[in-house]
XYZ file of C-alpha atoms in Angstrom:
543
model
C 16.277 8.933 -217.124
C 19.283 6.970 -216.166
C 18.420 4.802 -218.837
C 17.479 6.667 -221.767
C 20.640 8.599 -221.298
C 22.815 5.467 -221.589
C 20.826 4.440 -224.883
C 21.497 7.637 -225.992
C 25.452 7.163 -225.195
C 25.987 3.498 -226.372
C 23.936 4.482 -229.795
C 26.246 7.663 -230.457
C 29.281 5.419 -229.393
C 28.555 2.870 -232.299
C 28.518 5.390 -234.527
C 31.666 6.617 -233.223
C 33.302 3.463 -233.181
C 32.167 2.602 -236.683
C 33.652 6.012 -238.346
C 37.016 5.224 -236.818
C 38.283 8.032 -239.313
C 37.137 11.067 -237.474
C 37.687 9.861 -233.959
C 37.541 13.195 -232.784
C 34.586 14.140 -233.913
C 32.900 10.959 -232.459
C 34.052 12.016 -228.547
C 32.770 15.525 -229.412
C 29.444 14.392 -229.908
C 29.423 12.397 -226.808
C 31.102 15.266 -224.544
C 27.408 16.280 -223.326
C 26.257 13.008 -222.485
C 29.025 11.345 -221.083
C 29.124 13.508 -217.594
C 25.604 12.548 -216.987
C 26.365 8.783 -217.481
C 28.941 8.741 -215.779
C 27.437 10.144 -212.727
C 24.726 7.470 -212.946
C 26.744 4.336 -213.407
C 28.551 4.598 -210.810
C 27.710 2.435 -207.870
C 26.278 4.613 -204.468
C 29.780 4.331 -202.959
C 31.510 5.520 -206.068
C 31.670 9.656 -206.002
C 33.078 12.299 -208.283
C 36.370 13.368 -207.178
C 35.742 16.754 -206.578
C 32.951 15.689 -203.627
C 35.769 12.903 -202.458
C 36.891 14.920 -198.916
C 40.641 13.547 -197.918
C 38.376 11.503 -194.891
C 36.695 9.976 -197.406
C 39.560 8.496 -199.386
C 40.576 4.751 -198.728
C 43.254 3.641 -197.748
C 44.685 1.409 -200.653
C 44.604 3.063 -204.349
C 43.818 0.703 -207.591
C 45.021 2.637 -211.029
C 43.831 1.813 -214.463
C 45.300 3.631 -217.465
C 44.344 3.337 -221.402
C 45.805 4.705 -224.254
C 44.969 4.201 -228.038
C 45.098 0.473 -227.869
C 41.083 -1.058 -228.371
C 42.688 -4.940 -226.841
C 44.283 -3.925 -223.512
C 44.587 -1.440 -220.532
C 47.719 0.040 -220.676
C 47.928 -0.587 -216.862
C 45.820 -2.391 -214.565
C 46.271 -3.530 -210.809
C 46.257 -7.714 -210.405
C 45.587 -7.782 -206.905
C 43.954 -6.256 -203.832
C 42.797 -6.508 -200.181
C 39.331 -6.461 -199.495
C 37.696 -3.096 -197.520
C 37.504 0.149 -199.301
C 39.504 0.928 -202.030
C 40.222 4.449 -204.514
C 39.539 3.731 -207.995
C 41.693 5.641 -210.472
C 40.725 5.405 -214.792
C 42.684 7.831 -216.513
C 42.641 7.678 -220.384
C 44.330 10.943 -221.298
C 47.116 12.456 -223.675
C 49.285 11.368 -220.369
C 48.802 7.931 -220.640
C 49.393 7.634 -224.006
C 46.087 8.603 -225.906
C 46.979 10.191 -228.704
C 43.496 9.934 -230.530
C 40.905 11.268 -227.720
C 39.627 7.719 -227.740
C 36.770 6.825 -225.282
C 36.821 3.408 -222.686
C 35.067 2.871 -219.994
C 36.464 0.655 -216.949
C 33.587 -1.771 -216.119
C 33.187 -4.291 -213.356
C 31.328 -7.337 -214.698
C 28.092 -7.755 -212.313
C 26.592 -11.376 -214.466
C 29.423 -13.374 -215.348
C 29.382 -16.781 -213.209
C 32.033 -17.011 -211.177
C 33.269 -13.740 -209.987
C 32.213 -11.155 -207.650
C 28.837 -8.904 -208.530
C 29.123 -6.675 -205.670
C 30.776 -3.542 -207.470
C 28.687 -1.532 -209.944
C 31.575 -0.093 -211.236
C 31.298 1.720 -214.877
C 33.840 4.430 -215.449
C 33.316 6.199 -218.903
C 36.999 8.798 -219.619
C 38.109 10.465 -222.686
C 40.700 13.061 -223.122
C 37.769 15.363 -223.919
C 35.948 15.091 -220.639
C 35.643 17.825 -218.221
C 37.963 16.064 -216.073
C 40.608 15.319 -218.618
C 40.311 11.624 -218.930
C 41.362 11.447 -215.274
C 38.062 9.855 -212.913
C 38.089 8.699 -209.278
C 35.310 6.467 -207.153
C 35.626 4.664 -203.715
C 34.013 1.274 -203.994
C 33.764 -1.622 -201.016
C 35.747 -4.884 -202.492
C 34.683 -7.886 -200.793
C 37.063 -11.421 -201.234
C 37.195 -13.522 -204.538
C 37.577 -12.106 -208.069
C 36.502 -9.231 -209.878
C 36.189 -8.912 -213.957
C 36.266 -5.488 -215.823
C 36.223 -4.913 -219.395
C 35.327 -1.533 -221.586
C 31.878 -1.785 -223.006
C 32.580 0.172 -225.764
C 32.097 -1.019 -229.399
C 35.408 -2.973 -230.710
C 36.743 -3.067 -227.388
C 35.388 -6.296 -226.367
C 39.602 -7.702 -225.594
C 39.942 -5.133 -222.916
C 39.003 -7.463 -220.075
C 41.348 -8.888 -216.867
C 40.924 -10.417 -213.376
C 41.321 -8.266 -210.038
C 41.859 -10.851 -207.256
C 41.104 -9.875 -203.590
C 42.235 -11.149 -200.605
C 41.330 -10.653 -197.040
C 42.822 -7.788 -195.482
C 44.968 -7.882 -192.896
C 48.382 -7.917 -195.330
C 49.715 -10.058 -197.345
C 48.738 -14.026 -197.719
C 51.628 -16.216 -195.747
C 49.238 -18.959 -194.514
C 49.749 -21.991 -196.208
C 46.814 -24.282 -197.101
C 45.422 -26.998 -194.792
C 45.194 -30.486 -196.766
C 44.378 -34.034 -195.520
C 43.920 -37.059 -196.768
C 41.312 -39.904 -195.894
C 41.441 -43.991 -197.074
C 38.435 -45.642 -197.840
C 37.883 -49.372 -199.033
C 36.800 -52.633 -197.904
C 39.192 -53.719 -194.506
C 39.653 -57.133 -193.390
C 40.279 -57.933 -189.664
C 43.602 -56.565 -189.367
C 42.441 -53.669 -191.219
C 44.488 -54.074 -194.666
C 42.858 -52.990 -197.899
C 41.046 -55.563 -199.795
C 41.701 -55.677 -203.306
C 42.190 -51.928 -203.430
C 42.236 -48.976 -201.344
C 40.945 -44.953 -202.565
C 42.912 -42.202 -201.165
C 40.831 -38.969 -201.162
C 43.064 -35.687 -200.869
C 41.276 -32.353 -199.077
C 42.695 -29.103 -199.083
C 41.500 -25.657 -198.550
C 42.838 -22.020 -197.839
C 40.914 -19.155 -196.170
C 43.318 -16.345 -197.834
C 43.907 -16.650 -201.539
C 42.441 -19.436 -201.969
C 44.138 -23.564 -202.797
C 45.475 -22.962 -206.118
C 47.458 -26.656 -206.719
C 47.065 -29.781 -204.985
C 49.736 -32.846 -205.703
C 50.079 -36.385 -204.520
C 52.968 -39.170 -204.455
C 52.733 -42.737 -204.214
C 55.601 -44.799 -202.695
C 57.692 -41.807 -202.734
C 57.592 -40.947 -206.826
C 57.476 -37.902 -208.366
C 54.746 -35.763 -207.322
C 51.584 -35.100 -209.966
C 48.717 -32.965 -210.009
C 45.684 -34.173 -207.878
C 42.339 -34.367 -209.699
C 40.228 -36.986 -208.947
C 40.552 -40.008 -205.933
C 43.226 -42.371 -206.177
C 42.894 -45.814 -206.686
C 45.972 -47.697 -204.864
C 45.284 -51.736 -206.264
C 48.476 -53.189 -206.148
C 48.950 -55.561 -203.289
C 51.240 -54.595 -200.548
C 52.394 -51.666 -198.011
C 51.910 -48.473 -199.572
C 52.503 -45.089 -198.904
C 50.671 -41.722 -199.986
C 52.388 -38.008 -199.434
C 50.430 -35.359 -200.685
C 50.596 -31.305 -200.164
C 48.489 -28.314 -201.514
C 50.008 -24.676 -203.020
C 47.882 -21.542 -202.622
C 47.333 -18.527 -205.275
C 50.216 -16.554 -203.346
C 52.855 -19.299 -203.562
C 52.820 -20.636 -200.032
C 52.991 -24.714 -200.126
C 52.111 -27.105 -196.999
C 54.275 -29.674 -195.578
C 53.689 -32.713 -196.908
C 51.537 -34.790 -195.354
C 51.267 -38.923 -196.083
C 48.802 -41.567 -195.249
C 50.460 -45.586 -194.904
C 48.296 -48.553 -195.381
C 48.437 -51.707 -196.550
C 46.590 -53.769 -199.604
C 45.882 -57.327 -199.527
C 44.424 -59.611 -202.127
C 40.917 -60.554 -201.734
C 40.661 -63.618 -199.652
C 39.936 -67.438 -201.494
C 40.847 -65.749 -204.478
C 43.967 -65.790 -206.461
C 47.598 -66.598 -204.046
C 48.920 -68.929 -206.747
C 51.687 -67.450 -208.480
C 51.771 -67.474 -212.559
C 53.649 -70.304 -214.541
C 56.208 -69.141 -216.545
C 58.816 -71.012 -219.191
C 61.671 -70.482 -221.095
C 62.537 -71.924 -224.423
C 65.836 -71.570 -227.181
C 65.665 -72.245 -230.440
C 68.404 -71.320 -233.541
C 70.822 -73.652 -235.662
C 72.984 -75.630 -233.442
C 76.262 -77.768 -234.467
C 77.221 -80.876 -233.857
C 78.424 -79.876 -229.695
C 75.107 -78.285 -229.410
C 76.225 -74.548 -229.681
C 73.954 -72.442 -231.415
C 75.687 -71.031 -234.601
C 75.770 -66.928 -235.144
C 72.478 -66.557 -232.392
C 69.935 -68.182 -230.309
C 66.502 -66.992 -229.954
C 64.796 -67.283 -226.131
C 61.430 -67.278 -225.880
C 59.178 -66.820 -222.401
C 55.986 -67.719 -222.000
C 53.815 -67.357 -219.144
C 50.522 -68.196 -217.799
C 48.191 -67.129 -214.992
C 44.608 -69.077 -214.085
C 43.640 -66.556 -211.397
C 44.298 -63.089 -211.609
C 46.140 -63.155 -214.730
C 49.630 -62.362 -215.983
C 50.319 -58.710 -215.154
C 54.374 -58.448 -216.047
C 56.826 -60.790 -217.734
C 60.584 -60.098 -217.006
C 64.371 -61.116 -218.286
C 67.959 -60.807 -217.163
C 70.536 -61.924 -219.524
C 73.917 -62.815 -217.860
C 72.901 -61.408 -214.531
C 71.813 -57.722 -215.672
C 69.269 -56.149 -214.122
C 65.834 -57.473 -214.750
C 64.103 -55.500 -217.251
C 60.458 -55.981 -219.069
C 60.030 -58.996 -221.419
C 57.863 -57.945 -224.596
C 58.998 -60.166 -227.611
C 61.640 -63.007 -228.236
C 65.002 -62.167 -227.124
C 67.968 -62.771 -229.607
C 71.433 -63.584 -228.113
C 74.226 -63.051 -231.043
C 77.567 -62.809 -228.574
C 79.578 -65.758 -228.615
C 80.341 -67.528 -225.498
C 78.044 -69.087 -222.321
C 74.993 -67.320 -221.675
C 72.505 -67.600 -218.857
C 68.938 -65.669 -219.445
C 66.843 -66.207 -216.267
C 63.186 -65.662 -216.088
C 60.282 -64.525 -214.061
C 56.538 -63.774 -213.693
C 53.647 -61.461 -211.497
C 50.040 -61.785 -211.230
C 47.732 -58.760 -210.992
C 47.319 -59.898 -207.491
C 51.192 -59.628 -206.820
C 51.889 -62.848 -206.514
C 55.418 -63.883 -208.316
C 56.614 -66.711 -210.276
C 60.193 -68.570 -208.787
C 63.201 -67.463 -210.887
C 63.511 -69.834 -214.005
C 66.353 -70.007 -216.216
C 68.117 -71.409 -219.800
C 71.783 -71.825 -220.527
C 73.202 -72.299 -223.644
C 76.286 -71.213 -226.001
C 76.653 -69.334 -228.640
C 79.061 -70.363 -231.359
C 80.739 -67.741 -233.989
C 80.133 -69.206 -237.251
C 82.913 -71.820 -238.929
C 85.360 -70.118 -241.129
C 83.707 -67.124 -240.228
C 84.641 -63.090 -238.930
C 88.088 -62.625 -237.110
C 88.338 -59.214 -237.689
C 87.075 -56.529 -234.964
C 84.614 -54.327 -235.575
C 85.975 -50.560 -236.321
C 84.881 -47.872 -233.231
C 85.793 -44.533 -233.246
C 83.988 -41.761 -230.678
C 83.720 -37.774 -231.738
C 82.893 -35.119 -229.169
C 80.878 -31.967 -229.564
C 79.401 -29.082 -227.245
C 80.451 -25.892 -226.937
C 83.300 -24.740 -226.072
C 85.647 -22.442 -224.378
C 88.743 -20.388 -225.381
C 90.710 -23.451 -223.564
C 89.397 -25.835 -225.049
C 87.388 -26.784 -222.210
C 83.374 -27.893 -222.712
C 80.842 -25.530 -221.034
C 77.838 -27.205 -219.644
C 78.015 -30.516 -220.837
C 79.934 -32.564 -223.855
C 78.498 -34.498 -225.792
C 79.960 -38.377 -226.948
C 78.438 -39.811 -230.258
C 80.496 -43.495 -230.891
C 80.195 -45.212 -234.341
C 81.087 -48.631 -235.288
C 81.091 -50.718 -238.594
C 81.785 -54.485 -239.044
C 82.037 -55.660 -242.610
C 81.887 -59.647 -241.302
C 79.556 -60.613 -239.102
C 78.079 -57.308 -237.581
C 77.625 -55.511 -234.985
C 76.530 -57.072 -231.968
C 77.433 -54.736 -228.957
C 78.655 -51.210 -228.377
C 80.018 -50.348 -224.570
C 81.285 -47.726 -222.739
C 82.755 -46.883 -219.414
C 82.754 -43.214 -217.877
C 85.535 -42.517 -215.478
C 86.978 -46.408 -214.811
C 82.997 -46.645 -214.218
C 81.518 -51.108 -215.219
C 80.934 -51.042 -218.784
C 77.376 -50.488 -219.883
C 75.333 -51.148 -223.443
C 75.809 -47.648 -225.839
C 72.192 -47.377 -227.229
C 72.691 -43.040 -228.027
C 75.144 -40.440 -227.796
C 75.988 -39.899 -223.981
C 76.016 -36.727 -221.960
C 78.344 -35.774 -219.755
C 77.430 -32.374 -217.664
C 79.058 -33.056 -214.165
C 81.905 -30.365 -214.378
C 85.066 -31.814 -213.826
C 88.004 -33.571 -216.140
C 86.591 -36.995 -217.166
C 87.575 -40.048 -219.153
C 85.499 -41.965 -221.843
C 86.244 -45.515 -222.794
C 84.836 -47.644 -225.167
C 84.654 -50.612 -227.381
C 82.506 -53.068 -229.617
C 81.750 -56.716 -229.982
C 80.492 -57.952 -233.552
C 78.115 -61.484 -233.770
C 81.434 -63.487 -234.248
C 82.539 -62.775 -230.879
C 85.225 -60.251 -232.018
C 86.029 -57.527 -229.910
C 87.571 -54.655 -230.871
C 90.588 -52.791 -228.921
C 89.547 -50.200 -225.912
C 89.695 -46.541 -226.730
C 89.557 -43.721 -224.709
C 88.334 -40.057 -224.887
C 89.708 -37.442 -222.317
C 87.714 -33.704 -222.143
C 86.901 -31.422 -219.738
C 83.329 -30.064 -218.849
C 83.455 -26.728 -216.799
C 80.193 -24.992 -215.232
C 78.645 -22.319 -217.664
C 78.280 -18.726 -216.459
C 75.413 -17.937 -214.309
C 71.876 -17.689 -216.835
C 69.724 -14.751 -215.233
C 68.487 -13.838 -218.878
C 64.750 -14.139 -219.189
C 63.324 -16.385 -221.683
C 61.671 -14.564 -225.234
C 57.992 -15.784 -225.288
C 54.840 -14.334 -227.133
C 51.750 -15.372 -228.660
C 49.966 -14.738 -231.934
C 46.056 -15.069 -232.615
C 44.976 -15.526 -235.860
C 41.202 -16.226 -237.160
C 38.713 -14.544 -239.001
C 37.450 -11.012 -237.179
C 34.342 -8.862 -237.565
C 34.091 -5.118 -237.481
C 34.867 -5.014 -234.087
C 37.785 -7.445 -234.164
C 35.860 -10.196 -232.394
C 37.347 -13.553 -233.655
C 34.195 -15.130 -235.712
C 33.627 -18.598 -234.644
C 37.227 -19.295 -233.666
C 40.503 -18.502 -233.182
C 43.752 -19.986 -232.967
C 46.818 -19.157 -230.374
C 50.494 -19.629 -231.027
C 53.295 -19.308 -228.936
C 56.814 -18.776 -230.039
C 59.711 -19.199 -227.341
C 63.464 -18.603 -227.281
C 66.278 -18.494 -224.981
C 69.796 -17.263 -225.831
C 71.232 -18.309 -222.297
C 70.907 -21.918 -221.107
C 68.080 -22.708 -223.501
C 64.372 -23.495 -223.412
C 62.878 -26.090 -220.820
C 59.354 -25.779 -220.872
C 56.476 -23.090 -222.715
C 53.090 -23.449 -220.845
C 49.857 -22.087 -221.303
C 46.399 -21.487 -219.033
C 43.206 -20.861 -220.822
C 40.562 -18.819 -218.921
C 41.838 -19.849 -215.490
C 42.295 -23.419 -215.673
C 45.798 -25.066 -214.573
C 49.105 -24.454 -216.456
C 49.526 -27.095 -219.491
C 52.547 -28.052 -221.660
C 52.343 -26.182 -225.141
C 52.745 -28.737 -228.020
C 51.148 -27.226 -230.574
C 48.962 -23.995 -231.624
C 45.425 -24.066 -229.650
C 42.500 -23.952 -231.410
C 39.603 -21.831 -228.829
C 35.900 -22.170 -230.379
C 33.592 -21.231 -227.041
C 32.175 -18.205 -227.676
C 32.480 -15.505 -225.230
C 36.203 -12.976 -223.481
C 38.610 -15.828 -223.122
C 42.115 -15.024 -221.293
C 44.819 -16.808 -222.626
C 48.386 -17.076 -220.058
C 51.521 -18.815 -220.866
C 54.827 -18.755 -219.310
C 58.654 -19.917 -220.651
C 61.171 -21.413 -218.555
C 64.547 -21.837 -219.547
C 66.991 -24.250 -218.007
C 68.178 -22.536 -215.264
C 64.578 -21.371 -213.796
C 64.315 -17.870 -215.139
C 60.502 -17.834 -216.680
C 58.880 -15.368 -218.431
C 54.799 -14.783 -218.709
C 52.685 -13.084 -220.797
C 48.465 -12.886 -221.431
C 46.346 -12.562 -224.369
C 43.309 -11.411 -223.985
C 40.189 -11.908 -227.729
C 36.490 -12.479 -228.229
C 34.944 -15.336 -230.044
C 31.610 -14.616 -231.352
C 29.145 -17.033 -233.387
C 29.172 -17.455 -237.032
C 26.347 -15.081 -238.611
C 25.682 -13.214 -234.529
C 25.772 -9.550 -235.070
């Protein structure tokens, strides 16, 4: 009987839903049926509120409201703890529905991965003998629950209800270890390489991030085992977030990795060579060129590296041109992929401004911009762009010092955000070996006023739709983000569930079936706002 009369109901609710133009008329038609349905959909703990006696009424209350919309629940609880719970649906002139629309509130019992323990199927229209306003008591149990309406057209109004274990809210964090594996020589180093494998779990809401570190770096997402390879003492931290926020202290694992024994322990060969036009003392004339080369018989050559004039070392990728008159030392050195490095080497030579050549200085001048205050002052940082021309020789080198700070290379405009008064200096060297005169900038940067503003974020869904505004093979997602405070840091986005991702560009979704698409903006100082879209993507040619 059950059935027939929900054949009956879903047929008349087609037609309904097809002659959106007399919406009325359609619930009319369905006003006999839908008691009877809804008494029989309901799962055996789920009772008509007039026969609900005040004993029988659970403790916690979960309200769902709808109004005219056919994509969303006006309202809808996120969360729960599991044990018995009220269920409210209302869909009335009170929430909103102006057009005696029908939904239903369904619990999905045959989608992998959620709970299939609540029979739930709430049918409420304006119309109704109850006035659009329904009540059950259902049993949640942990883990997730999805509803949706059933109805014709409504296939976007879908969500998540997450439930926890009862006993109040979640403020365990999660348990995580982590275990090294690999071949171990006698003094039990790591052979060649050691995998660290990173456990976590949580008995509450469940792990919902776990990160790692190695040798104290920035921490990044943990996926898959880690492969440590590079010979030496090495150090993993790791730690492991649950769905309610609470993070673990971090643990770490220390071992050591050692190459392979009667393998490779001789260090790489590695040379240095200068070349350019030299004159008659043996200076090179307007530039010399140094070239490294290096070689490795075991391992191989892993990393190549340079210091000119005592600098910091720094990576060696292509012939290294030296246009500033005067001495110049560039020193030299080599590793093999199983750590093993090359002694220092090193070339002197000197560089020689052309005869008869450039004695005039290059011209430098610095400009300033960020925004201001009413004293003149910059708020949040300033920013210092320098220019220089030579008409001679050319440019060779652009420095700068910040605050009596050593002079260092200007490769792009520099910014200054440390509040405070500070002092810019700066000057430039063209290939003669002219420099030109210091000059100095003087500004103040003062702290901007406190950013509590949320960011502006939404997201648009375009694609082709059917009659029931199903997306037809695919759609596509953009996000558009703004921030009038301390400006945009990141827009993310999660699609159906999986881990939050940078947004580069509009997404393109093609797997049929409810997707649920989150995405968050942060501005810079940490206020973040979230939203969800929720579509359908049906096949090409499916009815």
């Amino acid at each position: 009987m059950t059935r027939v009369i929900g054949a009956l109901v879903i047929r008349a609710l087609r037609r309904a839903s097809a002659a959106v133009t007399a919406p009325r008329l359609a619930v009319a038609l369905l006003a006999v049926a839908l008691p009877a349905l809804l008494l029989s959909s309901v799962n055996a703990a789920a009772q008509p509120r007039a026969q609900l006696s005040a004993a029988q009424a659970a403790d916690q209350t979960l309200t769902w409201t709808a109004d005219d919309s056919m994509t969303a629940y006006k309202s809808a609880p996120e969360s729960a703890t599991a044990g018995p719970a009220t269920i409210v649906f209302e869909n009335s002139a009170a929430t909103g529905n102006t057009s005696g629309m029908t939904h239903t509130l369904t619990f999905d019992t045959s989608t992998p991965g959620y709970n299939h323990d609540v029979s739930l199927n709430i049918i409420a229209s304006p119309f109704d003998a109850d006035g659009g306003r329904h009540v059950a008591q259902v049993n949640l149990t942990p883990g997730k629950y999805r509803y949706h309406c059933v109805i014709p057209g409504h296939g976007q109004m879908t969500g998540e209800l997450v439930v926890t274990e009862g006993g109040g809210e979640d403020t365990t964090a999660p348990q995580v270890s982590a275990q090294v594996a690999g071949d171990q020589d006698a003094n039990g180093d790591y052979v060649g390489a050691a995998t660290v494998t990173v456990s976590a779990s949580d008995t509450e809401s469940g792990v919902d991030t776990v990160e790692y570190a190695l040798d104290g770096g920035s921490f990044a997402a943990y996926s898959a085992p880690v492969s440590v390879n590079q010979v030496g003492a090495r150090t993993v931290t790791f730690r492991a977030t649950d769905k309610a926020g609470n993070t673990s202290a971090v643990g770490s694992v220390e071992f050591t990795v050692v190459a392979p024994q009667g393998e490779d322990t001789t260090a790489p060969t590695v040379t240095g060579k200068v070349t350019g036009e030299q004159n008659a003392a043996g200076h090179y004339v307007g530039a010399a060129t140094v070239t490294v080369t290096a070689s490795d018989t075991g391992s191989g050559v892993d990393t190549v590296e340079y210091s000119l004039d005592g600098q910091p070392f720094a990576a060696y990728t292509a012939p290294l041109a030296v246009s500033q008159p005067g001495a110049r030392t560039v020193t030299f050195r080599a590793t093999d992929k199983a750590g093993n490095t090359s002694a220092v080497g090193s070339v002197e030579f000197t560089v020689a401004a052309p005869q008869g050549g450039d004695t005039t200085p290059p011209q430098v001048s610095a400009q300033l911009s960020g925004d201001q205050d009413s004293a003149g002052n910059y708020v949040g940082a300033a920013t210092v762009m320098i220019s220089v021309s030579d008409t001679g020789s050319g440019v060779a080198t652009v420095e700068y010092s910040l605050d009596g700070g050593a002079y260092v290379e200007y490769p792009s405009p520099v910014s200054v955000n440390k509040a405070g008064a500070h002092t810019l200096s700066y000057r430039a060297t063209d290939r003669a070996g002219n420099t030109s005169p210091v000059a100095t900038l003087r500004f103040t940067v003062v702290a901007p006023e406190e950013d509590t503003t949320l960011p502006q974020v939404s997201a648009a869904i375009t694609g082709t739709q059917d009659w029931a505004w199903n997306y037809v093979g695919s759609a596509t997602v953009k996000l558009t983000a703004s921030d009038v405070g301390s400006g945009l840091d990141k827009v993310e986005y999660s699609l159906d569930g999986q881990p939050f991702a940078a947004y580069t560009k509009p997404l393109s979704v093609d797997q049929p079936g409810a997707h649920t698409l989150s995405y968050r903006a942060s501005d810079k100082a940490g206020n973040m706002s979230v939203g969800t879209a929720r579509f359908m993507i049906v096949e090409a040619g499916g009815e």
